[in-house]
Short mmCIF file of C-alpha atoms in Angstrom, two decimals:
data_model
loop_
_atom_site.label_atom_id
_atom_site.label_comp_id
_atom_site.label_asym_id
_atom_site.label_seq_id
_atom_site.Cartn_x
_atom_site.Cartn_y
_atom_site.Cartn_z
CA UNK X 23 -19.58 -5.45 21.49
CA UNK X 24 -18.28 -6.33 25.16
CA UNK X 25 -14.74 -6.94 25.31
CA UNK X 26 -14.94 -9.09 28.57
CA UNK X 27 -12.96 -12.18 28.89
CA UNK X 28 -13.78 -12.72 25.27
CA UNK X 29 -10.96 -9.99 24.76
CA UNK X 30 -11.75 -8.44 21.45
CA UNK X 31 -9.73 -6.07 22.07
CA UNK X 32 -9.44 -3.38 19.12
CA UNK X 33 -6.26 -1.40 17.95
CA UNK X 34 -5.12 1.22 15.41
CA UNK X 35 -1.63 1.89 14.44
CA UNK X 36 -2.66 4.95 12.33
CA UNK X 37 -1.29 8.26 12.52
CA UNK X 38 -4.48 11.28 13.34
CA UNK X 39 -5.17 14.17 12.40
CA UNK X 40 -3.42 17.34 13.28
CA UNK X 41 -6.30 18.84 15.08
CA UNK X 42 -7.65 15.35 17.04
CA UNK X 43 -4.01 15.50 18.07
CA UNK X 44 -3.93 18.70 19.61
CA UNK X 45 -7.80 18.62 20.84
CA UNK X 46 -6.70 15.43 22.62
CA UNK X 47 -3.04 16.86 24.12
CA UNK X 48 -5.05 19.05 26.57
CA UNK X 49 -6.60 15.41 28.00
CA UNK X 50 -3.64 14.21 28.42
CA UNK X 51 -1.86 16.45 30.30
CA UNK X 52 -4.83 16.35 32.62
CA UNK X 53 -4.21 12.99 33.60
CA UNK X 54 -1.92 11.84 37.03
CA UNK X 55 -0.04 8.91 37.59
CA UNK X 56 -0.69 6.86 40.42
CA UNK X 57 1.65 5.33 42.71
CA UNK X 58 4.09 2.68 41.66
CA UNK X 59 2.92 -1.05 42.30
CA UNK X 60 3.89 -3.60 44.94
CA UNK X 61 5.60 -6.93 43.68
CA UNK X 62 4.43 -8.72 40.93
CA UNK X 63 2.21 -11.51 42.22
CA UNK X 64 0.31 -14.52 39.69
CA UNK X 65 -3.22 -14.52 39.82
CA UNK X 66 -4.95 -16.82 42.68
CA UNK X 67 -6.12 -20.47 41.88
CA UNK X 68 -8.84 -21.04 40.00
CA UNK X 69 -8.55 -18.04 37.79
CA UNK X 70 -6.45 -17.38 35.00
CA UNK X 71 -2.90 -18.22 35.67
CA UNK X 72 -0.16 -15.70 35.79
CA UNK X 73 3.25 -17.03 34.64
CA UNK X 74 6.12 -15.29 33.59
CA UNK X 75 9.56 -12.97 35.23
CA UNK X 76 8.38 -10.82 37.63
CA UNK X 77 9.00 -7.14 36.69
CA UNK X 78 7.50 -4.03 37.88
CA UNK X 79 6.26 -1.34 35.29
CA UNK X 80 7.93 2.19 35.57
CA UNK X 81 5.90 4.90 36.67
CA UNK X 82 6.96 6.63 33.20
CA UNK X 83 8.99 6.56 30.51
CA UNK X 84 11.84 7.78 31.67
CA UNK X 85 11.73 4.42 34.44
CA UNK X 86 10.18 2.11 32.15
CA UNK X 87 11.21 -1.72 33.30
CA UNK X 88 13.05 -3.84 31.09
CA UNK X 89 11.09 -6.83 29.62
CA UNK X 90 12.61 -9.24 26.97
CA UNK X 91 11.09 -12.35 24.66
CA UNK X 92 9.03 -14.64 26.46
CA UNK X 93 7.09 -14.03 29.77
CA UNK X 94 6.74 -11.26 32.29
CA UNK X 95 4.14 -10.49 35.24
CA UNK X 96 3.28 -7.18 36.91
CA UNK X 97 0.50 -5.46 39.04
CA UNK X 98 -1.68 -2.81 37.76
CA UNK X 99 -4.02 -0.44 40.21
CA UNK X 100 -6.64 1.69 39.12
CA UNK X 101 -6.46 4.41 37.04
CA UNK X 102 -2.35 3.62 36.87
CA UNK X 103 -0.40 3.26 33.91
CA UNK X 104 2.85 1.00 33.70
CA UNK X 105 5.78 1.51 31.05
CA UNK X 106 8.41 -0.62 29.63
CA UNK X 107 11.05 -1.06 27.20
CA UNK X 108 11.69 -3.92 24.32
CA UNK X 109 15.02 -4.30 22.68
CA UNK X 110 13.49 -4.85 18.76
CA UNK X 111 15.67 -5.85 15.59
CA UNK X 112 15.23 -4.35 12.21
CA UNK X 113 13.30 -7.34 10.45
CA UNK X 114 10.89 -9.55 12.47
CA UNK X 115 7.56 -9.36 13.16
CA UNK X 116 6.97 -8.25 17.23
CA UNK X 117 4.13 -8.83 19.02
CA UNK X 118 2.99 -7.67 22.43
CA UNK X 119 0.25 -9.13 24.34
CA UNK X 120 -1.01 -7.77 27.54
CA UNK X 121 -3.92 -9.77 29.68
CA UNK X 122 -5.38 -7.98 32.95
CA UNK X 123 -6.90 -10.32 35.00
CA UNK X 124 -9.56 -8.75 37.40
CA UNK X 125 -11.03 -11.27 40.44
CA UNK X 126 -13.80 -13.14 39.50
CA UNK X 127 -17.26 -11.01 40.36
CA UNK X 128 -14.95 -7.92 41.00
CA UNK X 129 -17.22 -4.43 40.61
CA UNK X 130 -16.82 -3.16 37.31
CA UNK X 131 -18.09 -0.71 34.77
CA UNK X 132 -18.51 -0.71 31.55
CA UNK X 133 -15.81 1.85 30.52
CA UNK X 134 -13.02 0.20 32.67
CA UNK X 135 -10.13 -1.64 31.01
CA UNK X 136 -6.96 -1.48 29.74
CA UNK X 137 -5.20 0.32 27.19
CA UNK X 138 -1.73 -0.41 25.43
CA UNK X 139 0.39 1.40 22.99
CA UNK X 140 3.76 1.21 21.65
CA UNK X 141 6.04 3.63 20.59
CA UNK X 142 9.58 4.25 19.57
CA UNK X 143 12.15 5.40 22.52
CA UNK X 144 12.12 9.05 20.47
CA UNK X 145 8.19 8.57 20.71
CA UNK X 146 6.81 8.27 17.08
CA UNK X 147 3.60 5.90 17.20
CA UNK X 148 3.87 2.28 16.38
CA UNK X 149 0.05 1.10 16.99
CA UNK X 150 -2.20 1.13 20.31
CA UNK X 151 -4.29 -1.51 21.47
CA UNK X 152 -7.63 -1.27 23.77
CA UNK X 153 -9.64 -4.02 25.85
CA UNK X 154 -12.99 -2.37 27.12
CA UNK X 155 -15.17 -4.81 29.69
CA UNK X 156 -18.24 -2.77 27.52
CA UNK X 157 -20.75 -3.60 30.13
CA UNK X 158 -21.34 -3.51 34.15
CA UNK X 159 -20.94 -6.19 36.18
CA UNK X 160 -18.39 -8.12 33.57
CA UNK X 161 -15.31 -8.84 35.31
CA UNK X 162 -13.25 -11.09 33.57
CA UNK X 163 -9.57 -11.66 31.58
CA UNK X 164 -9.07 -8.94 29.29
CA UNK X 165 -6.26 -9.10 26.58
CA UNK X 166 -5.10 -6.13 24.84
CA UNK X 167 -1.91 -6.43 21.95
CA UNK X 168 -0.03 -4.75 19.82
CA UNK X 169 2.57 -5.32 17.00
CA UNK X 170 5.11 -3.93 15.45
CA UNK X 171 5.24 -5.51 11.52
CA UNK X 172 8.33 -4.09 10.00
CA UNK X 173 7.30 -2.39 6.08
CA UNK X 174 8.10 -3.78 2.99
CA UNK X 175 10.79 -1.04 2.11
CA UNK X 176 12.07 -0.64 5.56
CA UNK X 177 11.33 3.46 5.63
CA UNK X 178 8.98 3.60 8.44
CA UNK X 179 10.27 5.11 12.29
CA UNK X 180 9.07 2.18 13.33
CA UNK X 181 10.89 -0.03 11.16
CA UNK X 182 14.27 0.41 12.85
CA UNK X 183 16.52 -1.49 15.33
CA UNK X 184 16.66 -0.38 18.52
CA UNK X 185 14.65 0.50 21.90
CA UNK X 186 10.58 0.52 21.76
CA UNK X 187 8.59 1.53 24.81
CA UNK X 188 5.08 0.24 25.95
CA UNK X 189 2.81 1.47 27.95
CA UNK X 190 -0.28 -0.23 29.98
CA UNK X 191 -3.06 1.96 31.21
CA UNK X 192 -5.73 0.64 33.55
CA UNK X 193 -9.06 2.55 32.84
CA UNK X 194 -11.47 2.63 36.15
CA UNK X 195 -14.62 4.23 36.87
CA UNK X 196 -16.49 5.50 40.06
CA UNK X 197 -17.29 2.44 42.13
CA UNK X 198 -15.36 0.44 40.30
CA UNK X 199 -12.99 -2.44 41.86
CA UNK X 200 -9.69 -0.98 43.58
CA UNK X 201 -7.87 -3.97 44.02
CA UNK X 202 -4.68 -4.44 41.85
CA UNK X 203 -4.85 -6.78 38.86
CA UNK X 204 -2.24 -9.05 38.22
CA UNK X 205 -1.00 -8.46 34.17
CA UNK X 206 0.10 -11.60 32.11
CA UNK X 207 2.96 -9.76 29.44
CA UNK X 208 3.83 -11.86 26.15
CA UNK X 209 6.31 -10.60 23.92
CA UNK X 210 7.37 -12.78 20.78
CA UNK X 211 8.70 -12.21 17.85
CA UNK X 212 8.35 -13.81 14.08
CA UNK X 213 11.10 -13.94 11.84
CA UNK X 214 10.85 -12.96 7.80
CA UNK X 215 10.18 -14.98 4.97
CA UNK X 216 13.73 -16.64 3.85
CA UNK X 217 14.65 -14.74 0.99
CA UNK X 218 13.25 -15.01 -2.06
CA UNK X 219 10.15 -16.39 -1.07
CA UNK X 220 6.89 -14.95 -2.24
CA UNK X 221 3.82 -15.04 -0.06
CA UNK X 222 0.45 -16.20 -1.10
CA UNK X 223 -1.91 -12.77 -1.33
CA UNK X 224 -3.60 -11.73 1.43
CA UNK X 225 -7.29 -13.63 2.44
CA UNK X 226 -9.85 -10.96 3.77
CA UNK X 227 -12.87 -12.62 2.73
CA UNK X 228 -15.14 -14.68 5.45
CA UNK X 229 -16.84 -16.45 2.09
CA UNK X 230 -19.92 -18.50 2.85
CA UNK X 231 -20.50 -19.32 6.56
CA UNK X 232 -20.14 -23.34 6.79
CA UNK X 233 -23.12 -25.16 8.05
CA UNK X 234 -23.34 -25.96 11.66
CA UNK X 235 -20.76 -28.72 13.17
CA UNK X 236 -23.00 -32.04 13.86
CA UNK X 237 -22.73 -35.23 15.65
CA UNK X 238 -22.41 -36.48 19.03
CA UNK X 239 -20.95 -33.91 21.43
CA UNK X 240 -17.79 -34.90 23.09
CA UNK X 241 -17.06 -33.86 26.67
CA UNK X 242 -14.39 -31.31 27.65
CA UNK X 243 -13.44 -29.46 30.05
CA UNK X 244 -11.93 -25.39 29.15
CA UNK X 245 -9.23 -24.43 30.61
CA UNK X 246 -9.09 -20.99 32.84
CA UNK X 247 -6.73 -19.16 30.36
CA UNK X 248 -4.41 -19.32 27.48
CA UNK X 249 -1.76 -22.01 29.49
CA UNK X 250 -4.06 -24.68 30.28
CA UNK X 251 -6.73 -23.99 27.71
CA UNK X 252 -8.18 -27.71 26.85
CA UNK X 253 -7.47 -29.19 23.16
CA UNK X 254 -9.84 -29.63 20.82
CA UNK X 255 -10.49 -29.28 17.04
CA UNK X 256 -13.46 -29.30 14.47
CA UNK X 257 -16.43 -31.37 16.15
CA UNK X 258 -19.34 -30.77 18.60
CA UNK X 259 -17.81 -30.32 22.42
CA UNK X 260 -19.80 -30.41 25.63
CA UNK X 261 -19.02 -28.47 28.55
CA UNK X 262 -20.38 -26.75 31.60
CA UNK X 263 -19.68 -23.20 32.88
CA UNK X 264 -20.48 -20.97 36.30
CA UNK X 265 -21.17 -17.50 36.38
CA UNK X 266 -19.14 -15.22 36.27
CA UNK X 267 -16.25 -17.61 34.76
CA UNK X 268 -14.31 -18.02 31.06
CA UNK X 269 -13.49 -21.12 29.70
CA UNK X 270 -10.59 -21.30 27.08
CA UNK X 271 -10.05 -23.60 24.25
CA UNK X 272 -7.04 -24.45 21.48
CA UNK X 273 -7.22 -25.62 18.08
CA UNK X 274 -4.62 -25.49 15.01
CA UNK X 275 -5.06 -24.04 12.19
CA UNK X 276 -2.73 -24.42 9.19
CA UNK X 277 -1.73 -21.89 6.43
CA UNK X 278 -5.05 -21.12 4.39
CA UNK X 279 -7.61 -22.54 6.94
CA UNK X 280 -10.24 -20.67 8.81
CA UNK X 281 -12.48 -20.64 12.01
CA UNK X 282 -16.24 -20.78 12.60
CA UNK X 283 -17.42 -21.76 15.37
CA UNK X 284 -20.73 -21.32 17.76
CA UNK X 285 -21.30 -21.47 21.74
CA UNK X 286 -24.41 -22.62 22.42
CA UNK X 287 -25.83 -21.90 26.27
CA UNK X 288 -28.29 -24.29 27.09
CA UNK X 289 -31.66 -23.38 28.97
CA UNK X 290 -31.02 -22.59 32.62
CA UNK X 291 -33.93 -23.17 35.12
CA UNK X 292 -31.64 -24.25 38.16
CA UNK X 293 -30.69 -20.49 38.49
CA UNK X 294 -34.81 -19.63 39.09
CA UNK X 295 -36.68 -16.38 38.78
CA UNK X 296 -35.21 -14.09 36.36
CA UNK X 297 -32.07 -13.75 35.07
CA UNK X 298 -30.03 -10.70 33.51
CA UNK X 299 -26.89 -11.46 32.58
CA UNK X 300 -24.49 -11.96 29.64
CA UNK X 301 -22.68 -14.11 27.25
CA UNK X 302 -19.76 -13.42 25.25
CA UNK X 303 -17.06 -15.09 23.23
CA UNK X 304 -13.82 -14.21 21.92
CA UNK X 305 -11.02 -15.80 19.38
CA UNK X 306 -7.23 -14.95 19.40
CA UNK X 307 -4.48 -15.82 16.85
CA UNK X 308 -0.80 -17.24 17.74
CA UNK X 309 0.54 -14.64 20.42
CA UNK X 310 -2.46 -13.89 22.17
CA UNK X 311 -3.64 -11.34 19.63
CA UNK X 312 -7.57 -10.48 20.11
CA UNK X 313 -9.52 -11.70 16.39
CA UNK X 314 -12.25 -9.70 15.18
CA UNK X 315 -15.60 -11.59 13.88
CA UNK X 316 -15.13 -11.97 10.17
CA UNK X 317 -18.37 -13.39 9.57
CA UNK X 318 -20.71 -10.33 9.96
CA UNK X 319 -22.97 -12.01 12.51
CA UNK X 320 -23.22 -15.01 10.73
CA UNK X 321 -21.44 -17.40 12.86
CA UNK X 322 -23.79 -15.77 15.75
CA UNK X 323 -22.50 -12.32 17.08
CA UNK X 324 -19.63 -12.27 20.23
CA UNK X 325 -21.76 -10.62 22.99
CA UNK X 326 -25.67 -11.15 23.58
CA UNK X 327 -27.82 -10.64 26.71
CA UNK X 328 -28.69 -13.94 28.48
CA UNK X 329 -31.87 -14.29 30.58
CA UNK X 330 -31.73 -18.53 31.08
CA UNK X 331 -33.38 -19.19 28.16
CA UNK X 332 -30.97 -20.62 25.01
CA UNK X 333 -28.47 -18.18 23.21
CA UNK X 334 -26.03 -18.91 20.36
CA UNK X 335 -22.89 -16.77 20.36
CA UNK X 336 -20.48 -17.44 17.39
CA UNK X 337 -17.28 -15.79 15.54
CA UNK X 338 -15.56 -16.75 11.83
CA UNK X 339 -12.06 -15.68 10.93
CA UNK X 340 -10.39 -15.41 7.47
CA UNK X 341 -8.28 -18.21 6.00
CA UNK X 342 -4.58 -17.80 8.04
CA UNK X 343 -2.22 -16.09 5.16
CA UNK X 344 1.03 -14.67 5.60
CA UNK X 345 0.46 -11.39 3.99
CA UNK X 346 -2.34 -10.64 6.18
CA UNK X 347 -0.20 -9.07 8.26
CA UNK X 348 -0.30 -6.20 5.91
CA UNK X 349 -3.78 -5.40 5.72
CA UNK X 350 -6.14 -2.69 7.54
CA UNK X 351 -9.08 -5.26 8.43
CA UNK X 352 -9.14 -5.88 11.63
CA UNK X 353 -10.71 -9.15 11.04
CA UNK X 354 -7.81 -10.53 8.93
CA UNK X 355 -4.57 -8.51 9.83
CA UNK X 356 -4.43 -11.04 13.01
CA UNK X 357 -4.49 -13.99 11.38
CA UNK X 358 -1.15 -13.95 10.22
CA UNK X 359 0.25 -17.01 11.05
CA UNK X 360 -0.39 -20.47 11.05
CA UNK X 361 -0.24 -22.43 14.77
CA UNK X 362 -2.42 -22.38 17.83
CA UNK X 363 -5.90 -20.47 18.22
CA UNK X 364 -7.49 -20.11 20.86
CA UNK X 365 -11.75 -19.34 22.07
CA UNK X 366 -12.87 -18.07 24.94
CA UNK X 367 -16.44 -18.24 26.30
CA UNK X 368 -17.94 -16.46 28.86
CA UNK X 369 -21.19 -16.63 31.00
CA UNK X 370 -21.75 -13.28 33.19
CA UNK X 371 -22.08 -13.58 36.95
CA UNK X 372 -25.72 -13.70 38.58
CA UNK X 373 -27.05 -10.94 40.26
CA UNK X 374 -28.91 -13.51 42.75
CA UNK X 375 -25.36 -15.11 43.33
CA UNK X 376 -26.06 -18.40 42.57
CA UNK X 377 -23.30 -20.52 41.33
CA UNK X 378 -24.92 -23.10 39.24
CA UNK X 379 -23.24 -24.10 35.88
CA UNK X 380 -24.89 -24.01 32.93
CA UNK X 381 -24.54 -26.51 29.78
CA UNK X 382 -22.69 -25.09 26.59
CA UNK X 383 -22.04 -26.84 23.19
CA UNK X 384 -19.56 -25.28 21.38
CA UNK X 385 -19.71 -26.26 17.47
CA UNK X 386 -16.52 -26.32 15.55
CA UNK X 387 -15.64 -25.99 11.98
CA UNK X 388 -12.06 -25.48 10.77
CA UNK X 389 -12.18 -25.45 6.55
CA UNK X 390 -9.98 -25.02 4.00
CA UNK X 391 -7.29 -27.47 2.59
CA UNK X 392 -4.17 -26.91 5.11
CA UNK X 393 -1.27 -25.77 2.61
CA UNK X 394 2.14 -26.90 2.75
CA UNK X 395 3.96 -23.35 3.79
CA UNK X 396 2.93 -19.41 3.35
CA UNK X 397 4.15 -19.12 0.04
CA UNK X 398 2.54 -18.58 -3.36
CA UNK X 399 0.94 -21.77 -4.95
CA UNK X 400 1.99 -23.53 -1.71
CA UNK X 401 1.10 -27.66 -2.27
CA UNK X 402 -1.26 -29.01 0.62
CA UNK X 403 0.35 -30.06 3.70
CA UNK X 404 1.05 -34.07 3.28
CA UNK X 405 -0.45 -36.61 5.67
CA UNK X 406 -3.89 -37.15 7.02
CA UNK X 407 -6.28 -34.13 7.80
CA UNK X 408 -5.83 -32.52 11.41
CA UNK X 409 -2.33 -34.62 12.05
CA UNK X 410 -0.20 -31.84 12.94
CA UNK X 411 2.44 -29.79 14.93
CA UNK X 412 1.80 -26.63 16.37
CA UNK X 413 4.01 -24.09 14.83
CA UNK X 414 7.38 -23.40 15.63
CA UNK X 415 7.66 -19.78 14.97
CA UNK X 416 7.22 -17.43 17.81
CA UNK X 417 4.24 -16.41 18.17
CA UNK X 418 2.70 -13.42 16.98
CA UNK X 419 0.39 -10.59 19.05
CA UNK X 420 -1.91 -7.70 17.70
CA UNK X 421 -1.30 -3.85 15.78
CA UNK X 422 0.94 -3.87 13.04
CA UNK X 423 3.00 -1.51 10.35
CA UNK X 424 1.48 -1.67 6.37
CA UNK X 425 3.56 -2.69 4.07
CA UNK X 426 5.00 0.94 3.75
CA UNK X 427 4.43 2.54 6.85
CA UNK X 428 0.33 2.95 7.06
CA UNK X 429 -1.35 1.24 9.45
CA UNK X 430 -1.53 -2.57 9.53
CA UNK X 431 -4.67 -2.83 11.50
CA UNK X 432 -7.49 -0.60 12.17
CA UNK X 433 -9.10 -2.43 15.62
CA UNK X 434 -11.41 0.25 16.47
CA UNK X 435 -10.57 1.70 19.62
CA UNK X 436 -13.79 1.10 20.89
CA UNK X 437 -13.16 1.32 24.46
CA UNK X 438 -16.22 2.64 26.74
CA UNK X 439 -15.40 5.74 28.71
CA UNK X 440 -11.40 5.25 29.21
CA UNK X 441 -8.19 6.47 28.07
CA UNK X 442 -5.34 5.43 26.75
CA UNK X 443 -1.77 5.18 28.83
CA UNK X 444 -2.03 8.65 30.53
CA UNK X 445 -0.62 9.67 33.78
CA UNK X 446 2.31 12.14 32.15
CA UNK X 447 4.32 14.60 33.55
CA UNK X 448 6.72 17.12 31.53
CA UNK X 449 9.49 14.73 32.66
CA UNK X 450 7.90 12.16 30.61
CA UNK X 451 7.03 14.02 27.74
CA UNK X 452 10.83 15.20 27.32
CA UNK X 453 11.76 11.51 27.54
CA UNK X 454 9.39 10.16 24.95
CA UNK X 455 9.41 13.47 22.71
CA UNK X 456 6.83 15.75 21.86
CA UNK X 457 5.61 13.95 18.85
CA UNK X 458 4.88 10.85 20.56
CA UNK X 459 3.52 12.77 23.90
CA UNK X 460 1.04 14.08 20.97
CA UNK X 461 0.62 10.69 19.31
CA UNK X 462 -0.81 9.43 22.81
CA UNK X 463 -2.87 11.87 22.97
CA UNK X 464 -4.33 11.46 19.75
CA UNK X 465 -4.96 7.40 20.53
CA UNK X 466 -6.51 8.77 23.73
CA UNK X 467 -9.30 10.81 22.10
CA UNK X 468 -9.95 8.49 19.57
CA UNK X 469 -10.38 5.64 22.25
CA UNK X 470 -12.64 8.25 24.25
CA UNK X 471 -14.72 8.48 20.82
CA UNK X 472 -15.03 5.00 19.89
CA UNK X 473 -15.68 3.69 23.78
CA UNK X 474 -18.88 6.62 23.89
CA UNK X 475 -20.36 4.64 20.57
CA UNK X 476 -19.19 1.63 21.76
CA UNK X 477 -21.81 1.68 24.89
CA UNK X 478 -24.49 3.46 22.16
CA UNK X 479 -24.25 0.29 20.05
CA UNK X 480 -24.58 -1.99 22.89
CA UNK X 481 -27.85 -0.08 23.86
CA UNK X 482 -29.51 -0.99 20.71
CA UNK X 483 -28.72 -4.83 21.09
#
């Protein structure tokens, strides 16, 4: 499935095995780093807006920048990787989001991408996260995240108080763009359950996909990223979008509700003679953290070829429950908390380079009776359907802890033709440790793995 500026971007907090680990150490110390970036700049007009402290991304470990809650910009060239540090605390729920944003039409392959993984300052592995574009020619936002989810007895390295480190790798092919990209940072952070409260169980079933969203389609008009993504909630919507472009949209969804929802692309004759192209869609949770399609295909599939003639491209999510956060799905272990989703739809540019939009009806169905709080046998929210808040917590972002120290989500790291954050030196590897220098390389030749069957799968499509 293509990544693109849908972003389903896929992680994996687990530990490998012995021998990956060491087949994959030999990668990394192939790798180089790149020189260090220029000042952090926001992304032009028109595209997806970069807001946020400036900061700019060590070359290593050992320089990583400083970054704290909230919102930070940087540069990233090909190729380059960019570190920094997070001060975390012993109990809440972190989340790190990372969106490259790539020019509109820039050259790109299907392997290129970006890459993110956090570990402890002494280096043992606290998840990775990978956004693949999984196709030429499909330059557009991609959003990578990762979490740390402290366990349930508080055992795990990755459970403590203390310095974390991050690091941002920018895969790029031959021929590929070599302009910078501007990267949007989120960090939040979710605090625990007051004490004593028990937590509904965890939802991972899609259930029955709901039928189709009818009526009268109501105009919109998406927004160009996450910031200014247009409002909207269950319904038929009505919008138009150019090649080569992404369109964003927000909705709430309370505690035990769930997402289905399908982009239609409407016949496209104005664009004459024939067309090869793409669409693709994409859903993230609170934080910016990439959703994976719960509904098997059923709500439509994320990614399908598009030659002018109508195309349906869908995703469904679990109902939102607190103690997915615990879970190894990566359908479900996102959809943790209860607040502001968001979609994303893309069209793929043209190769004749026309810039005529095309129609698109996106069909919306939130269900599931919106619950009154996270906790077991919570009563349903009062007041009329759809009349609410967004929440309050922080938000959350992507890769998580289990409840004792096993992975809390499995993404796969499917990631054509890339690596993970690479560019280390023996300086580097004495700063982060060797067990995390060998954790890298183990995410680095899983991603290398899962990106190879990534483009395979895509072939068959």
């Amino acid at each position: 499935m293509a990544a693109g500026a849908a972003g389903t971007a896929r992680t994996s907090g687990e530990r490998r095995p012995r021998g990956l680990i060491a087949g994959a150490a030999a990668l990394l110390a192939s790798f180089t780093a790149l020189s260090a970036a220029g000042p952090a700049t926001a992304a032009p007009p028109g595209t997806f807006p970069v807001a946020g402290t400036a900061v700019s991304g060590g070359r290593s470990a050992r320089t990583a920048a400083m970054i704290g809650p909230g919102r930070s910009r940087d540069t990233i060239g090909p190729g380059q990787t960019r570190w920094y540090r997070i001060a975390l605390d012993a109990s809440a729920t972190a989340d790190l989001a990372v969106t490259a944003v790539p020019e509109p039409g820039a050259a790109t392959g299907y392997g290129d991408g970006i890459d993110v993984a956090l570990t402890t300052a002494s280096g043992d592995p606290c998840g990775t996260g990978t956004a693949p574009f999984g196709q030429d020619a499909a330059a557009a936002p991609l959003t990578a995240a990762v979490s740390r989810v402290p366990s349930h007895d508080g055992t795990d390295p990755c459970d403590k108080a203390g310095p974390y480190l991050l690091a941002v790798h920018r895969t790029t092919g031959d021929g590929s763009d070599r302009a910078r990209w501007p990267l949007a940072l989120l960090v939040s952070t979710e605090p625990p359950l007051p004490a004593g409260t028990t937590p509904a169980a965890a939802r991972t079933d899609y259930g029955t996909a709901p039928a189709p969203a009818t009526g009268t389609p109501r105009d919109t008009a998406g927004g160009s990223g996450f910031d200014d993504a247009a409002r909207i909630g269950a319904g038929v919507w009505r919008d138009r979008l150019r090649p080569g472009r992404t369109r964003w949209y927000r909705l709430h969804l309370g505690w035990g509700q769930q997402l289905s929802y399908a982009a239609q692309f409407a016949n496209a004759p104005a664009l004459g003679g024939h067309v090869d192209t793409y669409v693709t869609t994409g859903a993230y949770a609170p934080g910016r953290l990439p959703v994976a399609d719960a509904s098997a295909g059923a709500a439509g599939g994320t990614a399908h070829a598009y030659d002018g003639t109508p195309v349906t491209a869908g995703l469904g999510t679990v109902p939102v429950t607190w103690t997915n956060r615990w879970t190894d799905d990566a359908t479900s272990q996102p959809v943790h908390q209860a607040g502001d989703y968001w979609i994303a739809v893309t069209l793929g540019p043209v190769a004749s380079g026309q810039d005529t939009s095309v129609g698109v009806v996106l069909r919306v169905e939130v269900t599931g009776t919106e619950l009154a709080g996270p906790q077991y046998k919570a009563p349903p929210l009062a007041g009329p359907a759809g009349a609410h808040a967004s929440s309050t917590a922080s938000p959350a972002a992507g890769n998580s802890r289990g409840p004792h120290g096993t992975s809390g989500r499995t993404r796969e790291a499917a990631s054509d033709g890339g690596t993970l954050p690479g560019g280390l030196h023996g300086a580097d590897l004495a700063a982060f440790g060797v067990g995390g220098a060998l954790a890298l390389a183990g995410m680095t030749a899983t991603a290398l793995l899962h990106r190879a069957r990534t483009r395979t799968d895509r072939s068959r499509a």
